[in-house]
Coordinates of C-alpha atoms and ligand atoms in Angstrom, one line a residue:
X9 CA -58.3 42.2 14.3
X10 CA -57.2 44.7 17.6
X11 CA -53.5 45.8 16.7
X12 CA -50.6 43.9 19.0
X13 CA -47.0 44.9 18.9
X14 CA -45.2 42.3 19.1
X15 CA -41.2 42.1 20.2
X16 CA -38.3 40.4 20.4
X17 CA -35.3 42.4 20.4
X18 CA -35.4 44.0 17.3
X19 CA -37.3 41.5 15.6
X20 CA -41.3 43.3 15.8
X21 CA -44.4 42.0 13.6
X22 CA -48.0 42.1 14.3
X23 CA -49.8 39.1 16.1
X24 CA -52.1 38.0 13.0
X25 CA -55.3 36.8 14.3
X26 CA -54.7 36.5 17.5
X27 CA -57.7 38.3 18.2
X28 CA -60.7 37.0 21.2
X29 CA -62.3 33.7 20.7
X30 CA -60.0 31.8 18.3
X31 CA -59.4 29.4 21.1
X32 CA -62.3 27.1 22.4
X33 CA -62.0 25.0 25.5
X34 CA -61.6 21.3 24.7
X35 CA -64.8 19.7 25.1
X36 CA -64.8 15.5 25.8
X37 CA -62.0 14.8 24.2
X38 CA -63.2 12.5 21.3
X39 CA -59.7 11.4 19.4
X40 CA -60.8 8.4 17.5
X41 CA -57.4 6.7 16.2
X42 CA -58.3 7.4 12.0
X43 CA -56.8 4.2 10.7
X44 CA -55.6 1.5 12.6
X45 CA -51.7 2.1 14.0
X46 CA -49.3 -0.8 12.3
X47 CA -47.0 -0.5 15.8
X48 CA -49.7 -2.3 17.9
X49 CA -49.5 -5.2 15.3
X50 CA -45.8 -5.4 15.9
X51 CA -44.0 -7.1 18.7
X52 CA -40.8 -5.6 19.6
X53 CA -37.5 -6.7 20.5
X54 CA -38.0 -5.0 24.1
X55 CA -41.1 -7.8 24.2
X56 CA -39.2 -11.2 23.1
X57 CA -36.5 -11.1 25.4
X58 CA -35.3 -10.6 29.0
X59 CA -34.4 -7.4 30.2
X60 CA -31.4 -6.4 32.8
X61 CA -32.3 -7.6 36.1
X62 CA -32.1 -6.1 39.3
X63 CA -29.0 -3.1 40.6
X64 CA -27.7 -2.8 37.0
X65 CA -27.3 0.9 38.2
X66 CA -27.2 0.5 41.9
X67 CA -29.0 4.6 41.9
X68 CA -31.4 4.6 39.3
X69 CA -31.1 6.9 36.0
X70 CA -33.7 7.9 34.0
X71 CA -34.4 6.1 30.6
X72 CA -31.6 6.7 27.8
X73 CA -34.8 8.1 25.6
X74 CA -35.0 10.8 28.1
X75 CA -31.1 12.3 27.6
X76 CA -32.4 15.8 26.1
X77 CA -34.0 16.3 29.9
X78 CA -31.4 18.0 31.4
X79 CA -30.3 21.0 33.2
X80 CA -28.3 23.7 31.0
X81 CA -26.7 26.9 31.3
X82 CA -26.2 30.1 29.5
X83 CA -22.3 30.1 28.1
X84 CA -22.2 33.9 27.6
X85 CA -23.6 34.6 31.4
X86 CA -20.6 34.5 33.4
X87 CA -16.6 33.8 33.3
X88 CA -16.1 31.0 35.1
X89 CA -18.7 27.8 35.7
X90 CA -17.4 28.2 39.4
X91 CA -19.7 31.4 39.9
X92 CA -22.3 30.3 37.7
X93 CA -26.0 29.0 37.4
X94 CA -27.9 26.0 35.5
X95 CA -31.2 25.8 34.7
X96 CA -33.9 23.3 35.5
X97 CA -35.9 22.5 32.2
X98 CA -39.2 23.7 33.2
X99 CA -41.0 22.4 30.1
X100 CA -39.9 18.9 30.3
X101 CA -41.1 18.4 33.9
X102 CA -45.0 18.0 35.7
X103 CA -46.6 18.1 38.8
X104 CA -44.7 20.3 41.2
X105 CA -42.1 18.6 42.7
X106 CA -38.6 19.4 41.0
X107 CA -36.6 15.8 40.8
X108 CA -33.4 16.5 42.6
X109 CA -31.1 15.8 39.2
X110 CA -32.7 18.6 37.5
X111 CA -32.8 21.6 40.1
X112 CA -31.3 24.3 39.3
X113 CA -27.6 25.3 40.3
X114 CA -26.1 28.6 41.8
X115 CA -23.2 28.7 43.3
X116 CA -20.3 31.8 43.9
X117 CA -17.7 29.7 44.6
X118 CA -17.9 26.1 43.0
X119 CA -19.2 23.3 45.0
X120 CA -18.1 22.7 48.5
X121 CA -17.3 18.7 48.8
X122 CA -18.0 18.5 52.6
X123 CA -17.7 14.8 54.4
X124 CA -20.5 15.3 57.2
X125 CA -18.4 13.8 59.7
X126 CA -16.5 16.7 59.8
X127 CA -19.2 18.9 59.3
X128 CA -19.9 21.5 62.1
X129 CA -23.3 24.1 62.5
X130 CA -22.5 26.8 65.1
X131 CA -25.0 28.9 66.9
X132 CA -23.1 31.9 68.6
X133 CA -23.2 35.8 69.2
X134 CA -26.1 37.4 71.2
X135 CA -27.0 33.8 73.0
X136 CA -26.9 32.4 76.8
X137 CA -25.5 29.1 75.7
X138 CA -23.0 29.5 72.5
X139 CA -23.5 25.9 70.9
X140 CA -21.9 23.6 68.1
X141 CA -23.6 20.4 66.7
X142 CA -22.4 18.0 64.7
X143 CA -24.9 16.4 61.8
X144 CA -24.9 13.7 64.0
X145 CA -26.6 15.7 67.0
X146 CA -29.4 17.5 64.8
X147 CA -30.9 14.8 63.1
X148 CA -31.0 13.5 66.7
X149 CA -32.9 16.5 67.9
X150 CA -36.8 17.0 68.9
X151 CA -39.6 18.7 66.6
X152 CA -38.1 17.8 62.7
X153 CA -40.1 19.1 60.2
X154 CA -41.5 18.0 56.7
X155 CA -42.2 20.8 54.2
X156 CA -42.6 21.7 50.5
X157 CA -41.0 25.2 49.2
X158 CA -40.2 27.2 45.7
X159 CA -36.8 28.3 45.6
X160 CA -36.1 31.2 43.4
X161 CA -33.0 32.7 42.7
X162 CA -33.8 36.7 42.8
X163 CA -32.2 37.3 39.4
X164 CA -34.6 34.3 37.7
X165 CA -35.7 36.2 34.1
X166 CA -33.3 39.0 35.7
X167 CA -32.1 39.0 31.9
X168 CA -35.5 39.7 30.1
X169 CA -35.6 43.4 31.9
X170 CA -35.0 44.8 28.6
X171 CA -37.0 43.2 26.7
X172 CA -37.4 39.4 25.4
X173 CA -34.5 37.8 25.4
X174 CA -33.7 34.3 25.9
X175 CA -35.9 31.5 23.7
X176 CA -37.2 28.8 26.4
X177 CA -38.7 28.7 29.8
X178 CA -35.7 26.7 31.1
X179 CA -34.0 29.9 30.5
X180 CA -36.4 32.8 31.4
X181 CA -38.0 31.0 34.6
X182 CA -35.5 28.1 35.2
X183 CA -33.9 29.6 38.4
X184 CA -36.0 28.4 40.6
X185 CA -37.1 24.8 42.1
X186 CA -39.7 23.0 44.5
X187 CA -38.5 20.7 46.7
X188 CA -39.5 18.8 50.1
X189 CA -37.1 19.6 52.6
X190 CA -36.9 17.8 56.0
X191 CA -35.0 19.1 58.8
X192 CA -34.9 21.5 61.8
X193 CA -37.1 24.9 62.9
X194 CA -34.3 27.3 63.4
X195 CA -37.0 27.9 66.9
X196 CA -35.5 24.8 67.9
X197 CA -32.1 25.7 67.7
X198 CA -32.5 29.1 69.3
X199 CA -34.9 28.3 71.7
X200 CA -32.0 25.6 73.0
X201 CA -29.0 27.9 72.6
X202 CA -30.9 31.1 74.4
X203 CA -31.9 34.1 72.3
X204 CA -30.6 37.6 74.2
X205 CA -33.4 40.1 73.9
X206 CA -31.1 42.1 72.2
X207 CA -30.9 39.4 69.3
X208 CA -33.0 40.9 66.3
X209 CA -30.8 39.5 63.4
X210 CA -29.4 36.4 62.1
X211 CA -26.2 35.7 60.4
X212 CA -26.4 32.7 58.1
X213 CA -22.7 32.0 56.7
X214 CA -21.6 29.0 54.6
X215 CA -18.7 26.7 54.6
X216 CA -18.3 27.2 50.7
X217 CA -15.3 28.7 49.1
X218 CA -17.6 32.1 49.0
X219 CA -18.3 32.0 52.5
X220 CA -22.1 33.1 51.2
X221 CA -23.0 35.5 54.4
X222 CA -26.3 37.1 54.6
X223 CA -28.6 38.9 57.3
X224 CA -31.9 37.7 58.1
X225 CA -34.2 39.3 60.7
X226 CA -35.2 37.2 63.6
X227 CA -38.7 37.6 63.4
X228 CA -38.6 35.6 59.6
X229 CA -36.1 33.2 61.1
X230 CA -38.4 32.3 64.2
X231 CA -41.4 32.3 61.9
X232 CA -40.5 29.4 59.5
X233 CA -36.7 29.2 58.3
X234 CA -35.6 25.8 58.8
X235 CA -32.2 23.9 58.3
X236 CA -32.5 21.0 55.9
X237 CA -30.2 17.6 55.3
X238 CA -32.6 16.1 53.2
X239 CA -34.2 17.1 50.0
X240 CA -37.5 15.1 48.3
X241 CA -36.5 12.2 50.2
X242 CA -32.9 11.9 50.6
X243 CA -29.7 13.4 51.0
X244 CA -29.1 16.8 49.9
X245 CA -27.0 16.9 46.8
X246 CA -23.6 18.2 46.9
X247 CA -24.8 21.2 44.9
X248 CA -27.5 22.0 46.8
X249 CA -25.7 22.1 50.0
X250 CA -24.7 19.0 51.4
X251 CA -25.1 18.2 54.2
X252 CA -27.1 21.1 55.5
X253 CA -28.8 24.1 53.9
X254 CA -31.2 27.0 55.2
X255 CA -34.3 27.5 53.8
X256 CA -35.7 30.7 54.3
X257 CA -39.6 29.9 53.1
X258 CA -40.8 32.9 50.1
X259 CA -37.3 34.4 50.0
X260 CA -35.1 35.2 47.8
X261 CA -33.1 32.0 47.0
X262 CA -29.7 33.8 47.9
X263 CA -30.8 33.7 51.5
X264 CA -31.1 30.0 51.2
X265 CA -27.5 29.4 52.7
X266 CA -26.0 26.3 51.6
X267 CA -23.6 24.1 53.1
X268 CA -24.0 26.2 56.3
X269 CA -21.5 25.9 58.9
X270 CA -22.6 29.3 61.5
X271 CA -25.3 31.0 62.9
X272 CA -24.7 34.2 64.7
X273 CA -27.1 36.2 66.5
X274 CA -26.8 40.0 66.1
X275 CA -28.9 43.8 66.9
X276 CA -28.1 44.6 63.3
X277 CA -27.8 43.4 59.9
X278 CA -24.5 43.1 58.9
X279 CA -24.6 44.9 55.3
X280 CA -22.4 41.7 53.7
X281 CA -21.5 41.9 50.0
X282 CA -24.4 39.8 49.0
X283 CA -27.0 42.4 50.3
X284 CA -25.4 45.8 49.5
X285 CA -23.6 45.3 46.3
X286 CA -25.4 42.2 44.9
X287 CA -29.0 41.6 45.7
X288 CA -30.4 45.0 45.9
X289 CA -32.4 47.2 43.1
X290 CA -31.4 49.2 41.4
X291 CA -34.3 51.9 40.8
X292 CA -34.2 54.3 37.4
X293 CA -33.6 57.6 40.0
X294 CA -29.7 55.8 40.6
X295 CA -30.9 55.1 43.9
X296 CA -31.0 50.9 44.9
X297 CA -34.0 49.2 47.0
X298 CA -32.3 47.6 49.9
X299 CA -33.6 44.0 51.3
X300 CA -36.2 43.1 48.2
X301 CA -36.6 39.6 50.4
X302 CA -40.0 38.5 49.0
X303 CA -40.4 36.6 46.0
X304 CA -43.1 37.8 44.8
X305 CA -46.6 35.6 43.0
X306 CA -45.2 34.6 39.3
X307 CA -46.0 32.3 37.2
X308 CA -45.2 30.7 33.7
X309 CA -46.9 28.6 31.1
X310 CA -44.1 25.4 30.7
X311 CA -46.1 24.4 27.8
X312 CA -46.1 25.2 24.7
X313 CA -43.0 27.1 25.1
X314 CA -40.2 27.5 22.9
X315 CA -37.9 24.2 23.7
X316 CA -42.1 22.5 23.3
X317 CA -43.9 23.9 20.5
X318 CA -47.2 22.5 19.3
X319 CA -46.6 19.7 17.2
X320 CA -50.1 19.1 16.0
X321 CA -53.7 21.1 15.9
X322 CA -56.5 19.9 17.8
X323 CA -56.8 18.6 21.6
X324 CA -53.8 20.3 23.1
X325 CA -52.9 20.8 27.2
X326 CA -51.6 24.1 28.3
X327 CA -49.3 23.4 31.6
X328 CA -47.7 25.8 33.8
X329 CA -46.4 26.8 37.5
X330 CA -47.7 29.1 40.0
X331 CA -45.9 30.3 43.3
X332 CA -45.9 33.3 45.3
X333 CA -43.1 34.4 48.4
X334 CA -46.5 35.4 50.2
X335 CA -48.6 33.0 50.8
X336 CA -50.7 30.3 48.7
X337 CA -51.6 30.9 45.2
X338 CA -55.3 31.8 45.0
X339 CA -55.6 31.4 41.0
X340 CA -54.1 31.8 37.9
X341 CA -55.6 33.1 34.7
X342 CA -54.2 32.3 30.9
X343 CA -54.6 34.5 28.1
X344 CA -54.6 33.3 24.3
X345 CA -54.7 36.6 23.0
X346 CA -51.9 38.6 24.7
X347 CA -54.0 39.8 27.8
X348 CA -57.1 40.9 26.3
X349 CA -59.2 38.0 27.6
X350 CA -58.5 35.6 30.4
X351 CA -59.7 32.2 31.4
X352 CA -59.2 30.8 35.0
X353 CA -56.9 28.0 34.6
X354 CA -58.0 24.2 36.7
X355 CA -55.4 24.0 39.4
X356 CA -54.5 20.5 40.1
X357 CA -53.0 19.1 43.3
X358 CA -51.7 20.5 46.5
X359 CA -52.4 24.0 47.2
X360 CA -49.4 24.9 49.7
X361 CA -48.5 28.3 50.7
X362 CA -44.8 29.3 49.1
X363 CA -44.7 26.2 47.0
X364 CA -45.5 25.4 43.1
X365 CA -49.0 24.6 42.1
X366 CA -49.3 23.0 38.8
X367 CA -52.3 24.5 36.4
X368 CA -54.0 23.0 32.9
X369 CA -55.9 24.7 30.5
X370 CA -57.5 22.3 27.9
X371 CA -57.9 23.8 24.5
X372 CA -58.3 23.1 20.8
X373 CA -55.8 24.6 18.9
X374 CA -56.7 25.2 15.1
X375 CA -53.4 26.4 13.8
X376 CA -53.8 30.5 14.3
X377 CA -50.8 32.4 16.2
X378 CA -51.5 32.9 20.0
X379 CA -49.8 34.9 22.3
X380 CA -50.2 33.1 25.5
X381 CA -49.9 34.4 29.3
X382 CA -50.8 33.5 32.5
X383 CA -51.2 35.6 35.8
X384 CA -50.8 34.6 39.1
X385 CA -52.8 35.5 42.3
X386 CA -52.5 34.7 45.5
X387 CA -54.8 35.2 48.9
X388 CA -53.0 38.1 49.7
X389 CA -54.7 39.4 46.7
X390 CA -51.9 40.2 44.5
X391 CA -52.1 39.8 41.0
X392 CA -48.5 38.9 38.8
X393 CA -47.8 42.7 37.1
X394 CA -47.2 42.8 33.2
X395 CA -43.9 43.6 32.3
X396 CA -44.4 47.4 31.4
X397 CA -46.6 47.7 34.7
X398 CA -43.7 46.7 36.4
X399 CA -41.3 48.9 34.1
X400 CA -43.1 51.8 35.6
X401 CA -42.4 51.3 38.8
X402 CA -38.5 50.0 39.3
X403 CA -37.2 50.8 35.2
X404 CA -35.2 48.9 33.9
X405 CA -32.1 49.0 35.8
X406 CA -32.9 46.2 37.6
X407 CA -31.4 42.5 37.3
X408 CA -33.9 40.9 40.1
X409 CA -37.0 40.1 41.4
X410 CA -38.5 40.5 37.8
X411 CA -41.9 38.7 38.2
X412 CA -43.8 39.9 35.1
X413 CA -46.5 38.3 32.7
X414 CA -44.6 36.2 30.4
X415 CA -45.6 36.1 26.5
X416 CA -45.6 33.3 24.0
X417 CA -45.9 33.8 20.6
X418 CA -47.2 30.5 18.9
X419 CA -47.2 30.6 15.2
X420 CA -49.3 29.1 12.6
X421 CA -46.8 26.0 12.0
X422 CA -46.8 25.4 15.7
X423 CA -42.9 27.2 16.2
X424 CA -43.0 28.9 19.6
X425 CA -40.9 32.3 20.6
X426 CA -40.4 34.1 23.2
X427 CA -41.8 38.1 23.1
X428 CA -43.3 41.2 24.5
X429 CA -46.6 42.6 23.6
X430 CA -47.2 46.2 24.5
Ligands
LIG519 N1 -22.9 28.9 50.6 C1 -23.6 29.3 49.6 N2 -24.9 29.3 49.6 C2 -25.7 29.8 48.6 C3 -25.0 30.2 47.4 C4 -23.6 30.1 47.3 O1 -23.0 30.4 46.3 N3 -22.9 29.6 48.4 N4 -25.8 30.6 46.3 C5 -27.1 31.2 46.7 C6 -28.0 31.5 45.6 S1 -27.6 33.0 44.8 C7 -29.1 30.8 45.3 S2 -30.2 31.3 44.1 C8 -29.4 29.5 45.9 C9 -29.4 28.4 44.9 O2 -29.7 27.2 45.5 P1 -29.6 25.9 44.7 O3 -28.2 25.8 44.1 O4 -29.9 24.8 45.6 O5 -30.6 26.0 43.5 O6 -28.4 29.2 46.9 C10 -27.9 30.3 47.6 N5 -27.0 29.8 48.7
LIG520 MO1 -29.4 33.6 43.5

């Protein structure tokens, strides 16, 4: 057995067998029921009479047996629930769309309650024609657009810097989201309201009780930033911005103005609170990286995890998510052995650039502790840094942009935990 230390906070113990070649890939999944199951022989209540009919809940809810699929948040994390965050559960969900119940929340200043009537976006500053539009006029506009994007908040596992901290991937990775946004090319709008040649920067500014301001270089907001009214099919939530958000593709999600109300063209950025105080890096000389925008390739096995340990050996399915601020994801490799050996994990549906993709490893499992990881790449050709890799570079000062190899320690009775290996 190769020696593993093996952390969470102060809690350290060596990885027992979880040495190369204790986990084989499934082969044809041969799961012969052993004795016949009584339930099939029984008919249920559910089967003998007639269920609610049609608009008992006029919007649909999920099924009462699915309660424990929620978002949460972290009590101790802030003050107030008014400047706060909630986290989508990440191991409950599939596939790479994020349902719009379950996304996860950040807000500064509470959620703005906005009736779209009286909802105005204003294009002004370094323009030939200053312009305001109501909701009305932009969904009434030329060239809408159709697009999947990650969302990540730049301080998603912003609290794991110092080593392993919080037990779940709702709470280590749960700040971020994939969602189909339709709406507007910010090209459209400035193409229509006259960009000055003098206009290199972009001030995106909410209508929030935080007034959420931040500076976005024009060449990013011509490329693919968009305004959006409509999220996976419908109306944005309230807390996601309603009725119109940015989406800034890749970036850091605190770029992703929400309930935006002005767009002013500028020469410079404007140095707001969000991007001097907040939102920059700390490095371990004192001195702070300034405009970290990219959020770069991460990924994250969902399951097992800690909220969904193994309940059983033998045919399991390792599931997990995949993005990258840079481009598409190329391919992501899962380790059972904390990062001595690596298998290339199947990728299944859409391969988008700066949105989820959704990978599977089939395995058997027969009852030894793992320490399971995946790694990201994408065509850029970067590969997801471990933690300590990325230690050595930025310390551990930081709160954001922490995209490092994530470890899970299964043991023997299934019981997963959250830790470092070094
Ligand atoms: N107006 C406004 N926009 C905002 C915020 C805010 O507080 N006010 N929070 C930002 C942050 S920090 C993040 S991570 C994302 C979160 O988007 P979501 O709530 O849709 O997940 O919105 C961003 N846009
Ligand atoms: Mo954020």
């Amino acid at each position: 057995m190769t020696e593993h230390s093996v952390h969470r906070r102060a809690f350290l113990a060596a990885a027992a067998g979880a040495g190369a070649g204790l986990v084989t890939p499934a082969r044809a999944q041969t799961t012969p029921a052993a004795k016949p199951d009584p339930l099939i022989t029984l008919v249920q209540p559910w089967n003998q009479q007639l269920g609610d009919g049609v608009v008992t809940a006029p919007y649909g809810v999920p099924s009462k047996f699915e309660k424990n699929v929620v978002r949460r948040d972290v009590e101790w994390l802030t003050v107030r629930k008014e400047s706060s965050v909630s986290f989508t559960p990440l191991h409950e969900l599939d596939g790479v769309i994020t349902p719009n119940g379950l996304c996860f929340e950040r807000h500064h200043g509470g959620v703005a309650e906005i009736e779209p009537s009286k909802h105005r976006l204003m294009i002004h500053g370094l323009v030939d024609t200053p312009l305001v539009f109501t909701m009305d006029e932009l969904k009434r506009m030329p060239g809408r657009v159709n697009r999947a994007y990650f969302l990540e908040c730049a301080a998603n596992s912003g609290m794991e810097w110092k080593g392993a901290q919080l037990n779940g991937c709702q709470f280590t990775h749960g700040m971020v989201h994939n969602v189909w946004y339709v709406g507007l090319p910010l090209k459209a709008l400035f193409d229509r309201a006259g960009v000055k040649p003098a206009g290199k920067w972009v001030l995106a500014e909410g209508a929030d009780a935080a007034g959420m301001t931040r500076s976005i270089p024009m060449e990013k907001a011509l490329n693919d930033c968009m305004i959006a009214w409509n999220m996976n099919g419908e109306a944005l939530r309230p807390e996601n911005g309603y009725p119109l958000r940015l989406v800034v593709p890749g970036w850091e999600g605190n770029m992703w103005i929400k309930w935006l109300r002005r767009l002013e063209i500028g020469d410079k950025p404007w140095e707001q609170r969000e991007e001097t105080s907040k939102y920059t890096d700390l490095m371990a000389n004192g001195k702070a990286r300034h405009f970290t925008w990219v959020m770069d390739a991460k990924s994250i096995v969902t399951n097992p995890s800690p909220q969904a340990p193994l309940r059983q050996k033998g045919p399991q399915v390792l599931s997990g998510l995949a993005w990258s601020g840079r481009g598409s994801v190329k391919r992501v490799d899962v380790s059972f052995d904390g990062g001595r050996n690596w298998v290339a994990a199947r990728i299944d549906g859409p391969v988008m650039p700066l949105s989820f993709v959704r990978f599977y490893v089939d395995f058997d499992w027969d009852g030894r502790e793992l320490l399971i990881q995946s790694r990201a790449m994408d065509d850029t050709g970067y590969v997801q840094p471990t933690k300590d890799e990325l230690r050595a570079v930025r310390g551990v000062n930081s709160i954001y942009h922490n995209n490092g190899i994530q470890t899970w320690l299964v043991r023997g009775d299934g019981e997963t935990e959250n830790v470092e290996v070094s």
